[in-house]
CSV table of C-alpha atoms in Angstrom, one decimal:
chain,number,residue,atom,x,y,z
A,1,UNK,CA,0.0,0.0,0.0
A,2,UNK,CA,1.2,3.4,-0.9
A,3,UNK,CA,-0.2,6.7,0.2
A,4,UNK,CA,0.7,9.9,-1.6
A,5,UNK,CA,-0.2,13.2,0.2
A,6,UNK,CA,-0.3,16.4,-1.7
A,7,UNK,CA,-1.8,19.9,-1.7
A,8,UNK,CA,0.1,21.7,1.0
A,9,UNK,CA,1.6,25.1,0.6
A,10,UNK,CA,2.2,28.6,1.9
A,11,UNK,CA,-1.0,30.6,2.5
A,12,UNK,CA,-2.2,33.5,4.5
A,13,UNK,CA,-4.4,33.5,7.5
A,14,UNK,CA,-8.0,33.1,6.4
A,15,UNK,CA,-7.2,31.2,3.2
A,16,UNK,CA,-8.2,27.7,2.3
A,17,UNK,CA,-6.3,24.6,1.1
A,18,UNK,CA,-7.4,21.1,0.0
A,19,UNK,CA,-5.1,18.3,0.8
A,20,UNK,CA,-5.3,15.0,-1.1
A,21,UNK,CA,-4.2,11.5,-0.2
A,22,UNK,CA,-4.1,9.1,-3.1
A,23,UNK,CA,-4.0,5.4,-2.2
A,24,UNK,CA,-2.6,2.6,-4.3
A,25,UNK,CA,-2.0,-1.0,-3.8
A,26,UNK,CA,-4.5,-3.2,-2.1
A,27,UNK,CA,-7.6,-1.1,-2.8
A,28,UNK,CA,-10.3,-3.7,-3.2
A,29,UNK,CA,-12.1,-2.9,0.0
A,30,UNK,CA,-11.3,0.8,0.1
A,31,UNK,CA,-9.4,2.6,2.9
A,32,UNK,CA,-10.3,4.1,6.1
A,33,UNK,CA,-8.1,7.1,6.5
A,34,UNK,CA,-6.9,9.3,9.3
A,35,UNK,CA,-5.4,12.8,8.9
A,36,UNK,CA,-2.7,13.8,11.4
A,37,UNK,CA,-0.5,16.8,11.7
A,38,UNK,CA,2.8,17.5,13.4
A,39,UNK,CA,4.2,20.9,14.1
A,40,UNK,CA,7.8,21.5,14.9
A,41,UNK,CA,8.7,20.4,18.4
A,42,UNK,CA,5.2,18.9,19.0
A,43,UNK,CA,3.8,15.4,18.9
A,44,UNK,CA,1.8,14.1,16.0
A,45,UNK,CA,-1.9,14.9,16.6
A,46,UNK,CA,-5.1,13.6,15.2
A,47,UNK,CA,-7.1,15.9,12.9
A,48,UNK,CA,-9.8,13.9,11.2
A,49,UNK,CA,-10.9,10.4,10.2
A,50,UNK,CA,-13.1,8.9,7.5
A,51,UNK,CA,-14.4,5.4,7.5
A,52,UNK,CA,-14.7,3.2,4.4
A,53,UNK,CA,-18.4,4.0,4.3
A,54,UNK,CA,-17.8,7.8,4.6
A,55,UNK,CA,-18.5,8.3,8.3
A,56,UNK,CA,-16.4,11.2,9.6
A,57,UNK,CA,-14.9,12.2,12.9
A,58,UNK,CA,-13.0,15.3,13.7
A,59,UNK,CA,-10.8,16.7,16.5
A,60,UNK,CA,-13.4,19.3,17.5
A,61,UNK,CA,-11.0,21.4,19.5
A,62,UNK,CA,-8.4,22.0,16.8
A,63,UNK,CA,-10.6,22.2,13.7
A,64,UNK,CA,-13.8,23.7,15.1
A,65,UNK,CA,-15.9,23.1,12.0
A,66,UNK,CA,-13.3,24.5,9.6
A,67,UNK,CA,-12.0,21.2,8.2
A,68,UNK,CA,-14.0,18.7,6.2
A,69,UNK,CA,-12.8,15.2,5.2
A,70,UNK,CA,-14.3,13.4,2.2
A,71,UNK,CA,-13.5,10.6,-0.1
A,72,UNK,CA,-13.7,9.7,-3.8
A,73,UNK,CA,-13.7,5.9,-3.9
A,74,UNK,CA,-13.5,5.8,-7.7
A,75,UNK,CA,-10.1,7.6,-7.4
A,76,UNK,CA,-9.0,5.9,-4.2
A,77,UNK,CA,-8.4,9.4,-2.8
A,78,UNK,CA,-9.3,11.1,0.5
A,79,UNK,CA,-9.4,14.8,0.8
A,80,UNK,CA,-9.1,17.3,3.7
A,81,UNK,CA,-10.6,20.6,2.9
A,82,UNK,CA,-9.2,23.2,5.3
A,83,UNK,CA,-10.9,26.6,5.5
A,84,UNK,CA,-10.2,29.7,7.6
A,85,UNK,CA,-6.6,28.6,8.2
A,86,UNK,CA,-4.7,30.3,11.0
A,87,UNK,CA,-1.0,30.2,11.9
A,88,UNK,CA,-1.7,27.5,14.5
A,89,UNK,CA,-2.6,25.2,11.6
A,90,UNK,CA,1.0,25.3,10.4
A,91,UNK,CA,2.4,21.7,10.4
A,92,UNK,CA,3.2,18.8,8.2
A,93,UNK,CA,0.0,17.0,7.5
A,94,UNK,CA,0.0,13.2,7.1
A,95,UNK,CA,-2.6,10.7,5.9
A,96,UNK,CA,-2.6,7.2,7.3
A,97,UNK,CA,-4.5,4.0,7.0
A,98,UNK,CA,-5.0,0.7,8.8
A,99,UNK,CA,-5.6,-2.2,6.4
A,100,UNK,CA,-7.2,-4.9,8.4
A,101,UNK,CA,-10.9,-4.7,9.2
A,102,UNK,CA,-10.5,-4.9,13.0
A,103,UNK,CA,-11.3,-2.1,15.4
A,104,UNK,CA,-9.3,1.1,15.2
A,105,UNK,CA,-8.4,3.7,17.7
A,106,UNK,CA,-8.6,6.5,15.1
A,107,UNK,CA,-7.0,9.0,17.4
A,108,UNK,CA,-3.9,6.9,18.0
A,109,UNK,CA,-1.2,7.2,15.3
A,110,UNK,CA,0.3,3.9,16.5
A,111,UNK,CA,-2.8,2.1,15.4
A,112,UNK,CA,-2.2,2.9,11.7
A,113,UNK,CA,-0.2,0.6,9.4
A,114,UNK,CA,0.7,2.9,6.5
A,115,UNK,CA,1.6,6.5,6.2
A,116,UNK,CA,1.9,9.0,3.5
A,117,UNK,CA,5.1,11.1,3.2
A,118,UNK,CA,3.4,14.3,4.6
A,119,UNK,CA,2.7,17.6,3.0
A,120,UNK,CA,3.8,20.9,4.5
A,121,UNK,CA,1.1,23.5,5.3
A,122,UNK,CA,2.4,26.9,6.4
A,123,UNK,CA,0.0,29.7,7.3
A,124,UNK,CA,1.4,33.2,7.6
A,125,UNK,CA,-0.3,35.9,9.8
């Protein structure tokens, strides 16, 4: 399984970005996908999760209704739409998946098997 994250960049506060995570490999049953981010000097933190059926979960405190996760199964791609960005959103953003169909602690990065390479998001004030 390979995950390719893209879409990051340098934006100003208040701007929007859409991150993509394209999956390839064992795609028969689709992917459940988590989005995490890691700022310099901080631990990797959970941002959002989308199940194979499209159910979504967000870290309410950090995204507060600004982020939306979605998927296009035909393209094996998961998206993270980020609106009203602020400097505190600056981080490397990662997508990750867990292949087997067992339970998942979606907030725990250690529970994921495969990770994308990360895409840098920088928000200037």
